[in-house]
Coordinates of N, CA and C in Angstrom, one line a residue:
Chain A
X1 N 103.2 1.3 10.8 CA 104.5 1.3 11.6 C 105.5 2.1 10.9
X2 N 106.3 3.1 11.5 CA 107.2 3.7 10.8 C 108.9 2.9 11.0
X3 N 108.9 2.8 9.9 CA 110.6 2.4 9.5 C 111.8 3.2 9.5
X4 N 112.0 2.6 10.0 CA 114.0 3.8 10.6 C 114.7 3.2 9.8
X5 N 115.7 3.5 8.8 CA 116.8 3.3 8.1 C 118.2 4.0 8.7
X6 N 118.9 3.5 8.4 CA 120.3 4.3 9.1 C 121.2 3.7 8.3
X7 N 122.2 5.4 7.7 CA 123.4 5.1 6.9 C 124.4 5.7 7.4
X8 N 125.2 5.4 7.3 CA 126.2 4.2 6.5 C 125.6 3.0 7.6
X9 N 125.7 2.0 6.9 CA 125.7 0.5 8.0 C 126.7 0.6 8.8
X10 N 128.0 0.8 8.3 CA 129.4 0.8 9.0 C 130.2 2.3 8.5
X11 N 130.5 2.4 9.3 CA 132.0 4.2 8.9 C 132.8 4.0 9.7
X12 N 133.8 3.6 8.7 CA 135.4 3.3 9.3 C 136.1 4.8 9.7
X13 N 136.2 5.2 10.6 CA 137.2 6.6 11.0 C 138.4 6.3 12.3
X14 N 139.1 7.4 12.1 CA 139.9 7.4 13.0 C 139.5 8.6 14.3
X15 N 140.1 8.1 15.4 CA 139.8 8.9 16.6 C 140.4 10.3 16.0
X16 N 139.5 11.3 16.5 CA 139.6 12.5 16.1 C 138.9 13.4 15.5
X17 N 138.4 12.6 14.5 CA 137.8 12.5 13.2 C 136.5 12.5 13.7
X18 N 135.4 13.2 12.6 CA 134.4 13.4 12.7 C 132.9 12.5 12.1
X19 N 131.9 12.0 12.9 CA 131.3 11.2 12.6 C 130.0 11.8 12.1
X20 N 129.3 11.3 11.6 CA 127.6 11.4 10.9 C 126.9 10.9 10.4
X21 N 126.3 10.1 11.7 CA 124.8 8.8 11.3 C 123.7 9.6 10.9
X22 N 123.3 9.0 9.8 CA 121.8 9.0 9.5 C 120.7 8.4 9.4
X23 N 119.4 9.0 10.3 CA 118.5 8.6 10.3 C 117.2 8.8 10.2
X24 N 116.6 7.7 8.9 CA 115.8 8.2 8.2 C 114.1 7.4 8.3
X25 N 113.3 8.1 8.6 CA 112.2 7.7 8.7 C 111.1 7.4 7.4
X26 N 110.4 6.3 7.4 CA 109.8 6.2 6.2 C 108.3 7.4 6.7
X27 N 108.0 7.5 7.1 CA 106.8 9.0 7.5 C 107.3 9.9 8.8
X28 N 106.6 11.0 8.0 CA 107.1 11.9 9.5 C 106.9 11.4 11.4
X29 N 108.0 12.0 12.1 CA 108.1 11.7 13.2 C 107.4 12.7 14.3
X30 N 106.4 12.8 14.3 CA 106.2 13.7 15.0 C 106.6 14.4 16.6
X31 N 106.6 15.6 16.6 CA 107.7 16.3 17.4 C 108.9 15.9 17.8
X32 N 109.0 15.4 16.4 CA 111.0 15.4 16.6 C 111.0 13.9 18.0
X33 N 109.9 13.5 17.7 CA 110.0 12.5 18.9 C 111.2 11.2 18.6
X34 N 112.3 11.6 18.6 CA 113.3 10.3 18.0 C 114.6 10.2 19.2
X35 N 115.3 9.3 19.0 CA 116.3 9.1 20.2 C 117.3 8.6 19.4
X36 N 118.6 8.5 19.9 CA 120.2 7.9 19.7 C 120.3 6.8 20.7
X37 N 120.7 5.6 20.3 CA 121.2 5.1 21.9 C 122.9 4.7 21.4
X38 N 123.6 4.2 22.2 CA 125.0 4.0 21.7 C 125.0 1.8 22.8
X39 N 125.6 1.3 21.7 CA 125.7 -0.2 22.3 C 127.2 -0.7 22.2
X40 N 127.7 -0.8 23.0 CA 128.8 -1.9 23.4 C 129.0 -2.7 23.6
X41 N 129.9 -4.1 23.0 CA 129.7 -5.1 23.6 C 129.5 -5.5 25.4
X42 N 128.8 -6.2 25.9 CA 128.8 -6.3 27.6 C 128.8 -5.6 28.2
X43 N 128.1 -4.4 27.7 CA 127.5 -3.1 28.2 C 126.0 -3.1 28.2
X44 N 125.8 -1.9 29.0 CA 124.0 -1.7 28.8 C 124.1 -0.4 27.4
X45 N 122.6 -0.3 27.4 CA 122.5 0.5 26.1 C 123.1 1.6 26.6
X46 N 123.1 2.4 26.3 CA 122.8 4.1 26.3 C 122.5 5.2 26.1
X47 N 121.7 5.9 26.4 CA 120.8 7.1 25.8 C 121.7 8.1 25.8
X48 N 121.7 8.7 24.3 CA 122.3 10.0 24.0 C 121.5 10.7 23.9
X49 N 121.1 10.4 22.9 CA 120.1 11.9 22.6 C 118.4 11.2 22.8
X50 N 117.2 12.5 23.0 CA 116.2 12.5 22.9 C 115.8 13.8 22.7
X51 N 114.4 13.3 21.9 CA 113.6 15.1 21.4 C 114.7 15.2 19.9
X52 N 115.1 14.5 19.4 CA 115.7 14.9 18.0 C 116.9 15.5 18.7
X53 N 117.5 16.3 19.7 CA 118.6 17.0 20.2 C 119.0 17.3 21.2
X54 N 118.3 16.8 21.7 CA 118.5 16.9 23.4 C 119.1 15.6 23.8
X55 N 120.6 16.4 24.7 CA 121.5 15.2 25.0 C 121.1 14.6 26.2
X56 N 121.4 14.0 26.8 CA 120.7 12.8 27.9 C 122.1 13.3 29.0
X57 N 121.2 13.0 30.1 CA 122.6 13.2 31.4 C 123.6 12.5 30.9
X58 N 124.7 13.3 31.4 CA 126.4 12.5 31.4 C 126.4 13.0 30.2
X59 N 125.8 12.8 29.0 CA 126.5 12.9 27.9 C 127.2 14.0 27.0
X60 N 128.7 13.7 27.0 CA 129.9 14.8 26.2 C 129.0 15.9 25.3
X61 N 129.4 16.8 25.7 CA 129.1 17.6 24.1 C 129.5 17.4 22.5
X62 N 130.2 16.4 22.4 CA 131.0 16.3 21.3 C 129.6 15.4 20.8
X63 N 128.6 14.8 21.4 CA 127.8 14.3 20.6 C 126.5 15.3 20.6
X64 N 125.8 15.1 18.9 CA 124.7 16.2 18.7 C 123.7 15.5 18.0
X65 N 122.5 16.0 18.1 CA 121.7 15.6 17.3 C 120.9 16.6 16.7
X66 N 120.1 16.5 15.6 CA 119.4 17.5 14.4 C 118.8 16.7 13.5
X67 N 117.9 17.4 13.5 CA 117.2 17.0 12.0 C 115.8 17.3 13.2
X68 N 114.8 17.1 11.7 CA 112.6 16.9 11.7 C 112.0 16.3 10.9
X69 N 111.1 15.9 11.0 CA 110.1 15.0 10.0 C 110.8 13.7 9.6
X70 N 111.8 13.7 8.7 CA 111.7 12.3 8.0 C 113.6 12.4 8.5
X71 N 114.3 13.4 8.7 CA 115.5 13.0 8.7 C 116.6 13.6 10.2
X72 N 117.1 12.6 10.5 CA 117.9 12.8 12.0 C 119.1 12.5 11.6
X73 N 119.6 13.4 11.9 CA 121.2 13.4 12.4 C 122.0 12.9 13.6
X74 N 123.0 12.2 13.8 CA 123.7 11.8 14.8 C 125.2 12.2 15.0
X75 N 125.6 13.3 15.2 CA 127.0 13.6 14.9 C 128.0 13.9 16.2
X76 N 129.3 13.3 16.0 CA 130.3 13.3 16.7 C 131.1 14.3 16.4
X77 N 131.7 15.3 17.0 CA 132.5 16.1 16.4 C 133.6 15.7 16.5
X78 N 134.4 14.8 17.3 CA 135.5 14.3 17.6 C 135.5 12.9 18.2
X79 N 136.0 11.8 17.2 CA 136.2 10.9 17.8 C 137.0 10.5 19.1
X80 N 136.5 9.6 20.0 CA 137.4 9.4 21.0 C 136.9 7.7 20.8
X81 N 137.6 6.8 21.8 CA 138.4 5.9 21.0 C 136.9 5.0 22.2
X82 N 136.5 5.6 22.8 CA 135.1 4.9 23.5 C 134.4 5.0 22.8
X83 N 134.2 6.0 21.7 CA 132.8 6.2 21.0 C 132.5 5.0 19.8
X84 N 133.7 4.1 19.3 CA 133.5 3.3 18.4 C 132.7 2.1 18.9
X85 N 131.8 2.1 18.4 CA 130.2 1.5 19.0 C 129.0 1.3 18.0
X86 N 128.1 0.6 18.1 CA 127.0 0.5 17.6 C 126.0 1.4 17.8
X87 N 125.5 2.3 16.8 CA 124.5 3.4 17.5 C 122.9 3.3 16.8
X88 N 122.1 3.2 18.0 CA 121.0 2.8 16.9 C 119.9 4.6 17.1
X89 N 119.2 4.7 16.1 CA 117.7 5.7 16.5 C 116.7 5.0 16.7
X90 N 115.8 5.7 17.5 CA 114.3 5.3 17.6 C 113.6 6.1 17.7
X91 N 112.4 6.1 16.9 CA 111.2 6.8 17.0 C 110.3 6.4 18.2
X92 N 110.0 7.5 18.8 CA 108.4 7.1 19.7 C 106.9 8.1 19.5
X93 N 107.5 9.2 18.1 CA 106.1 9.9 17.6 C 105.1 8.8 17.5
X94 N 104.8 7.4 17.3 CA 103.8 6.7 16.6 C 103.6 5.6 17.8
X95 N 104.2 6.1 18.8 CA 103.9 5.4 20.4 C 102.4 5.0 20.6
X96 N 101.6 3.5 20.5 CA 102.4 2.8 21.4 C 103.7 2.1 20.5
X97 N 103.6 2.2 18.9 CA 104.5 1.4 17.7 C 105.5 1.9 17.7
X98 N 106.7 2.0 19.0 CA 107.6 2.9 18.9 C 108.2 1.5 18.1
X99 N 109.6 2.1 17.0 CA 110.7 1.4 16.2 C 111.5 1.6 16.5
X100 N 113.0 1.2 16.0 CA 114.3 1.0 16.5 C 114.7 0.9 14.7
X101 N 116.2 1.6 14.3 CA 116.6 1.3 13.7 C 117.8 0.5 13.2
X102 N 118.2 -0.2 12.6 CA 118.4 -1.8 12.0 C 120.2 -1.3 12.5
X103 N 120.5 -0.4 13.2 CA 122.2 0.1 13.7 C 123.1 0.8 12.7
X104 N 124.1 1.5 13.1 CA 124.9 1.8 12.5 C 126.3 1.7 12.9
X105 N 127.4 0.8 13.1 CA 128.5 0.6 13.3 C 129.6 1.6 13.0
X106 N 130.4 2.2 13.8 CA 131.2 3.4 13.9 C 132.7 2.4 14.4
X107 N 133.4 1.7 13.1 CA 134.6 1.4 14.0 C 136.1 2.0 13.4
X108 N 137.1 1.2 13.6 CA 138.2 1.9 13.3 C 138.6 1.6 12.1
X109 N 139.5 2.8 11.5 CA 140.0 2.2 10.0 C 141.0 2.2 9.9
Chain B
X1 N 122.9 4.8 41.9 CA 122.6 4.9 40.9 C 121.6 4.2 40.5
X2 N 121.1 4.4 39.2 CA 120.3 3.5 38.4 C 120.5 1.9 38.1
X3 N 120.4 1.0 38.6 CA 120.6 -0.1 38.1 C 119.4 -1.2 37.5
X4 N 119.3 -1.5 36.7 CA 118.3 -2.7 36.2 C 119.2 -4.2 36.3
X5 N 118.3 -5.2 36.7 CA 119.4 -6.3 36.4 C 118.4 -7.7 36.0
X6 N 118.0 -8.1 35.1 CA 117.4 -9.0 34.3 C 117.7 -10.1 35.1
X7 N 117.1 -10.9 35.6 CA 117.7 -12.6 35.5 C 116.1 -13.8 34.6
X8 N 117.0 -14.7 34.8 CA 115.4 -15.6 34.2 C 116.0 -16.5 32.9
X9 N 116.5 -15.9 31.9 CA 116.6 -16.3 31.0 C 117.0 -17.3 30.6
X10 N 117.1 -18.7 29.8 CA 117.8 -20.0 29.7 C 117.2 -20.6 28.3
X11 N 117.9 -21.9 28.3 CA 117.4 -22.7 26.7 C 116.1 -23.3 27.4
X12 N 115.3 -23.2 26.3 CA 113.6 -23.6 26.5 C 113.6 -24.2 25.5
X13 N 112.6 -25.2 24.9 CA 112.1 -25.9 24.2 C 110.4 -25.1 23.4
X14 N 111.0 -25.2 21.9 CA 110.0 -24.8 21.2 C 108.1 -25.0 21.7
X15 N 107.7 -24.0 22.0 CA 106.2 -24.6 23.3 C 106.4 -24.3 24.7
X16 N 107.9 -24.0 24.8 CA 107.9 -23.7 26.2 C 107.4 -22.4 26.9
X17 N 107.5 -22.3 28.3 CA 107.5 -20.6 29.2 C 108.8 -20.7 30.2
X18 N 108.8 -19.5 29.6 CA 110.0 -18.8 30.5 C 109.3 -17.2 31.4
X19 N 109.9 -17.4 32.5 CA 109.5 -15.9 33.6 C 110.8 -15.0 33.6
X20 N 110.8 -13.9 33.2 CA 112.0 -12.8 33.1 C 112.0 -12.2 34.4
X21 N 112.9 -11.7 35.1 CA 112.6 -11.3 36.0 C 114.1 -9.6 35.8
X22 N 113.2 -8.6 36.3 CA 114.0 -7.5 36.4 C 114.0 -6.5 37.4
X23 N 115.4 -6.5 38.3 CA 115.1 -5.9 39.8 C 115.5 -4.3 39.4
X24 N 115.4 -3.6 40.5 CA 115.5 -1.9 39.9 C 115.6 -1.6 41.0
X25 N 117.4 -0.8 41.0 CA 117.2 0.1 42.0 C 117.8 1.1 41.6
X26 N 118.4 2.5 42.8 CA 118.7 3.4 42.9 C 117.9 4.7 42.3
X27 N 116.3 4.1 42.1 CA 115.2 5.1 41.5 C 114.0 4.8 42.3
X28 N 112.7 6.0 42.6 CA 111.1 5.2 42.7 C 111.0 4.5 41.9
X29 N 110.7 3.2 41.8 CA 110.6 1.9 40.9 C 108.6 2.4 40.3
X30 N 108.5 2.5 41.2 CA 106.6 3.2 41.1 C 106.3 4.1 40.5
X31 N 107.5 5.2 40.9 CA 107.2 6.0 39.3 C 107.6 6.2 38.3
X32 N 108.1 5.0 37.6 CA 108.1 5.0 36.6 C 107.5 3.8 35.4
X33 N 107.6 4.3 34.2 CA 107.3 3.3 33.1 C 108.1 2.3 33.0
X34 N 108.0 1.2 32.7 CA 108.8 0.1 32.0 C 108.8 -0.4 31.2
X35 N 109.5 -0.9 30.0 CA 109.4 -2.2 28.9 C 110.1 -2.9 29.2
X36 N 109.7 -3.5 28.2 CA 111.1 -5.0 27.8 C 111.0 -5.2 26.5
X37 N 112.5 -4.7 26.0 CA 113.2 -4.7 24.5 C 113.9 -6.1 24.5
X38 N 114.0 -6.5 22.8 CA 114.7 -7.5 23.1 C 116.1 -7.5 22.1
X39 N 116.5 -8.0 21.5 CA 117.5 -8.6 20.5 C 118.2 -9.8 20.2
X40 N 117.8 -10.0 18.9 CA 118.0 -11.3 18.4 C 119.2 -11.1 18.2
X41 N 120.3 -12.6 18.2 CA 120.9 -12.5 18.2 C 121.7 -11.8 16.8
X42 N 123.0 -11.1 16.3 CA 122.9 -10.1 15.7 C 122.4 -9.4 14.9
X43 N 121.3 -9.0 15.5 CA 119.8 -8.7 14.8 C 119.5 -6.8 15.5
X44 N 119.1 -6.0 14.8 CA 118.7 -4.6 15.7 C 117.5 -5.0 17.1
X45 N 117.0 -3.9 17.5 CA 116.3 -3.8 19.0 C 114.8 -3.5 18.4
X46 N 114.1 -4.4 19.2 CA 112.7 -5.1 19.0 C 111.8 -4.6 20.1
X47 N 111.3 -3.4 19.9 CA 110.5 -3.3 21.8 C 109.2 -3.8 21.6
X48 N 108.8 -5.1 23.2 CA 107.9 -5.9 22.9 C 106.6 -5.7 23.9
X49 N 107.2 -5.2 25.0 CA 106.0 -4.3 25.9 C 106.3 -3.5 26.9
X50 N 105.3 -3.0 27.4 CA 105.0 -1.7 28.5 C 104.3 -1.8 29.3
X51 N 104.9 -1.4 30.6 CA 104.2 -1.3 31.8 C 103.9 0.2 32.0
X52 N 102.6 0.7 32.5 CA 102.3 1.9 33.3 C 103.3 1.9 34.6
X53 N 103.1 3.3 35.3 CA 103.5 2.8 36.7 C 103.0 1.9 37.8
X54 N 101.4 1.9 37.5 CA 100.8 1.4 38.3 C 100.3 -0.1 37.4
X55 N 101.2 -0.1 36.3 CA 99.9 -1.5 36.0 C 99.1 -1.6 35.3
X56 N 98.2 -0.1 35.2 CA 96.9 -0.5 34.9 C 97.2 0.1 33.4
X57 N 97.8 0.3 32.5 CA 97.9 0.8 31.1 C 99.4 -0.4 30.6
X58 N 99.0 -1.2 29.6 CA 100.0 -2.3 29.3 C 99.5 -2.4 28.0
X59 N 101.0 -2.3 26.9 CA 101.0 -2.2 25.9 C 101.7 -3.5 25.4
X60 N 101.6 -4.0 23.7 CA 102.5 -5.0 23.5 C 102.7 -5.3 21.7
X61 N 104.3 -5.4 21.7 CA 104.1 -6.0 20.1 C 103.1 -6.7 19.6
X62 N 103.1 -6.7 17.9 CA 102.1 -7.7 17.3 C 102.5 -9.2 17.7
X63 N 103.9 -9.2 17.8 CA 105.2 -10.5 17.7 C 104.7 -11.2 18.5
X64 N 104.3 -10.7 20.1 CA 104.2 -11.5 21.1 C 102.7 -11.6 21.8
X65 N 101.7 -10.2 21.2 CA 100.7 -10.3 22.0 C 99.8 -11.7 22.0
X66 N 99.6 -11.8 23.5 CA 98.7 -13.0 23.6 C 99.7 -14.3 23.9
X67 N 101.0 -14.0 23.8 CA 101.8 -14.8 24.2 C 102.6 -14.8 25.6
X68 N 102.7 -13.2 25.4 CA 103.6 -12.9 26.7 C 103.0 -11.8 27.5
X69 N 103.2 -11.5 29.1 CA 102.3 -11.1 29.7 C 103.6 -10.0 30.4
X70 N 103.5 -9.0 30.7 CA 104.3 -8.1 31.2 C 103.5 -7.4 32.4
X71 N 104.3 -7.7 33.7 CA 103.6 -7.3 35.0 C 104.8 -7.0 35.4
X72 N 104.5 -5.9 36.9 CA 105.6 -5.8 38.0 C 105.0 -5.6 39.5
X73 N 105.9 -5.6 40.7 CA 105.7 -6.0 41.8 C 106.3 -4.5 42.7
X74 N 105.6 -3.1 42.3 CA 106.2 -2.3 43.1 C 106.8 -2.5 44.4
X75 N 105.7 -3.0 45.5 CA 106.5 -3.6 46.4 C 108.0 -4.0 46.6
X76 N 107.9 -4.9 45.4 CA 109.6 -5.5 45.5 C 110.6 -4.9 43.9
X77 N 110.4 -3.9 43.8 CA 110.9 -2.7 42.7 C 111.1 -4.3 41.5
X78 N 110.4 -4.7 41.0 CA 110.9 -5.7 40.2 C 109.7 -5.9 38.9
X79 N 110.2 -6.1 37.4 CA 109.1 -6.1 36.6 C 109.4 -7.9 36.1
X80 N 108.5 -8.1 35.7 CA 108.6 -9.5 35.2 C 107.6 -9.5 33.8
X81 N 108.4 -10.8 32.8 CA 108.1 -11.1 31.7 C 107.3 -12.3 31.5
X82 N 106.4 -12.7 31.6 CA 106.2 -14.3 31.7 C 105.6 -14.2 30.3
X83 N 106.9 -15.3 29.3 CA 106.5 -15.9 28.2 C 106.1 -17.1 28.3
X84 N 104.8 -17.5 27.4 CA 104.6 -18.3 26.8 C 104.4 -19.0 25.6
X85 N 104.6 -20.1 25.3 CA 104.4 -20.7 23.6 C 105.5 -19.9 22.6
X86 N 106.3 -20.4 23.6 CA 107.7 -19.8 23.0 C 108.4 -20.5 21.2
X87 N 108.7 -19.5 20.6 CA 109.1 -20.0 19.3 C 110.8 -19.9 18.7
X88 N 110.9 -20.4 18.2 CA 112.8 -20.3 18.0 C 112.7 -19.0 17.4
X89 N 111.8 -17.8 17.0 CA 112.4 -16.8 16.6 C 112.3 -15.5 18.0
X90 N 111.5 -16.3 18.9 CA 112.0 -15.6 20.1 C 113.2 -15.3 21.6
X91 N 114.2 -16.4 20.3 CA 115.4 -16.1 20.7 C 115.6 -15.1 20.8
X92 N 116.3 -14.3 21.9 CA 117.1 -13.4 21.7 C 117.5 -12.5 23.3
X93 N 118.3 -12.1 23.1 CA 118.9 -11.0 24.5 C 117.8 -9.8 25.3
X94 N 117.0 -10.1 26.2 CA 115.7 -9.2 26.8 C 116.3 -8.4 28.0
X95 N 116.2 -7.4 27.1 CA 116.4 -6.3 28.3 C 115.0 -5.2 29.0
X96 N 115.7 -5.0 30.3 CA 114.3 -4.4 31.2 C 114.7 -3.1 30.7
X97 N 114.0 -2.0 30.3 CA 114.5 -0.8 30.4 C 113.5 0.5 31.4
X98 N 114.0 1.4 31.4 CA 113.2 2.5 32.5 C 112.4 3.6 31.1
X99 N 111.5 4.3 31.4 CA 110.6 5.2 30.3 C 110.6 5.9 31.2
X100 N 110.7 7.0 31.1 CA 111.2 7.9 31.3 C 109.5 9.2 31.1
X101 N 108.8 8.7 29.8 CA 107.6 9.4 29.5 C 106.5 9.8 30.6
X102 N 106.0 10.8 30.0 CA 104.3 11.4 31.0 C 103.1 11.3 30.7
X103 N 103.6 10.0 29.7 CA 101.9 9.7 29.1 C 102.3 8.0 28.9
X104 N 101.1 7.6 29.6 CA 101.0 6.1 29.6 C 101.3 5.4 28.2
X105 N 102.3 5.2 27.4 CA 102.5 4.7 26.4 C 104.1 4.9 26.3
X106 N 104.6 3.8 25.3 CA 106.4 3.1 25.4 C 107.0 5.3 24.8
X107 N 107.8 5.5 25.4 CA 108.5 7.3 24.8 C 109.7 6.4 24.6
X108 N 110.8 6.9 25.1 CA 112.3 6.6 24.9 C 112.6 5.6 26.1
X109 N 114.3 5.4 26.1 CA 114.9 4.7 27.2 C 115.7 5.4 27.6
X110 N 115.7 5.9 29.3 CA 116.9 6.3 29.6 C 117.8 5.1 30.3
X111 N 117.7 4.4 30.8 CA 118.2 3.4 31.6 C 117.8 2.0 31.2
X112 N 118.8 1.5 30.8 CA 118.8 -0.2 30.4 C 119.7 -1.5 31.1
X113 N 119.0 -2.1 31.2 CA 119.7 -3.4 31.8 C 120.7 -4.2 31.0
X114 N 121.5 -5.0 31.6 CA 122.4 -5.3 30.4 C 122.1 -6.6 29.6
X115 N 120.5 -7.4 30.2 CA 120.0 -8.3 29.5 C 120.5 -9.8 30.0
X116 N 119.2 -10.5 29.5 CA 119.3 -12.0 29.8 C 118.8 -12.7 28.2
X117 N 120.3 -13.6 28.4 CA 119.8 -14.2 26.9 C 118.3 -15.7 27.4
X118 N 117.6 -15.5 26.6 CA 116.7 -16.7 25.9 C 117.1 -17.3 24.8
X119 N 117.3 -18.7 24.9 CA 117.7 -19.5 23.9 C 116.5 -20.6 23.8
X120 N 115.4 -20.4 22.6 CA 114.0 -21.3 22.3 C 114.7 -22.7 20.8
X121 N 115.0 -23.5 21.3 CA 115.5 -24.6 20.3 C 115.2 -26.2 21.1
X122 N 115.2 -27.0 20.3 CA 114.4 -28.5 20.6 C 116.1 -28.6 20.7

């Protein structure tokens, strides 16, 4: 089973300000097969990204994704004051054992 | 639009079954994949199984296989969960989600339900 790690657990920023989750696989992912989702309280999930960078309908350009093999990127280039959320990755290279990573908290400081 | 909407969920008794139920609309419900993720309570997202479109390809965690059975009812655009031999670490918030993939096996989520909690305690 491949293991998702994600750093920072929490990053305190201010709207405006620029964000960057990382997400890190314990073996490669093959074809970049990884996703972003974004969670709010009494909300549904949300797909941002899939394919390692490919953004999902609706979603702003201010959010991006990057990285291959062992390491993903999640970046905001501008905080807006809806994006402070829980954001998790997931791999589905190792499908049917797709994983989920353990979140990363984006709130205010 | 896309909507998913879970119902089912309640306090059960350690040994117990619970039936999940998840309606779908504003999409072909037929063509597409489905799971059901779950989350413990402040705990990350646990995906526990998969439906083909048709049924016939069904996939499932180590956590639950043999416990829990994951079917759906094109007909009536709706997937269902039916747990059994339920345990207090299968507490947690189950959501229906849509797959979006072109190969019979769990890809990503574009579309999620906003979940039904299960609460498994004596």
């Amino acid at each position: 089973e491949i293991v998702l790690t994600q750093s920072p657990g929490t990053l305190s920023l201010s709207p405006g300000e620029r964000a960057t989750l990382s997400c890190r696989a314990s073996q490669s992912v093959s074809s970049s097969y990884l996703a972003w989702y974004q969670q709010k309280p009494g909300q549904a999930l949300r797909l941002l990204i899939y394919g390692a960078s490919r953004r999902a309908t609706g979603i702003p350009d201010r959010f991006s994704g990057s990285g291959s093999g062992t390491d993903f990127t999640l970046t905001i280039s501008r905080l807006e004051p809806e994006d402070f959320a829980v954001y998790y990755c997931q791999q589905y290279g190792s499908s049917p054992r797709v994983t989920f990573g353990p979140g990363a908290k984006v709130d205010f400081k | 639009q896309v909507q998913l909407e879970e119902s089912g969920g309640g306090l059960v008794k350690p040994g117990g079954s619970l039936r999940l139920s998840c309606a779908a609309s504003g999409f072909t419900f037929s063509d597409y994949y489905m799971s059901w993720i779950r989350q413990a309570p402040g705990k990350g997202l646990e995906w526990i199984a998969f439906t083909s479109s048709t049924g016939s390809t069904i996939y499932y965690a180590d956590s639950v296989k043999g416990r829990f059975t994951i079917s759906r009812d094109n007909a009536k655009n709706s997937l269902h969960l039916q747990m059994n031999s339920l345990r207090a670490e299968d507490t947690a918030v189950y959501y229906c989600a849509r797959d979006p993939g072109m190969v019979a096996a769990p890809y990503y989520f574009d579309y999620w339900g906003q979940g039904t909690l299960v609460t498994v305690s004596s």
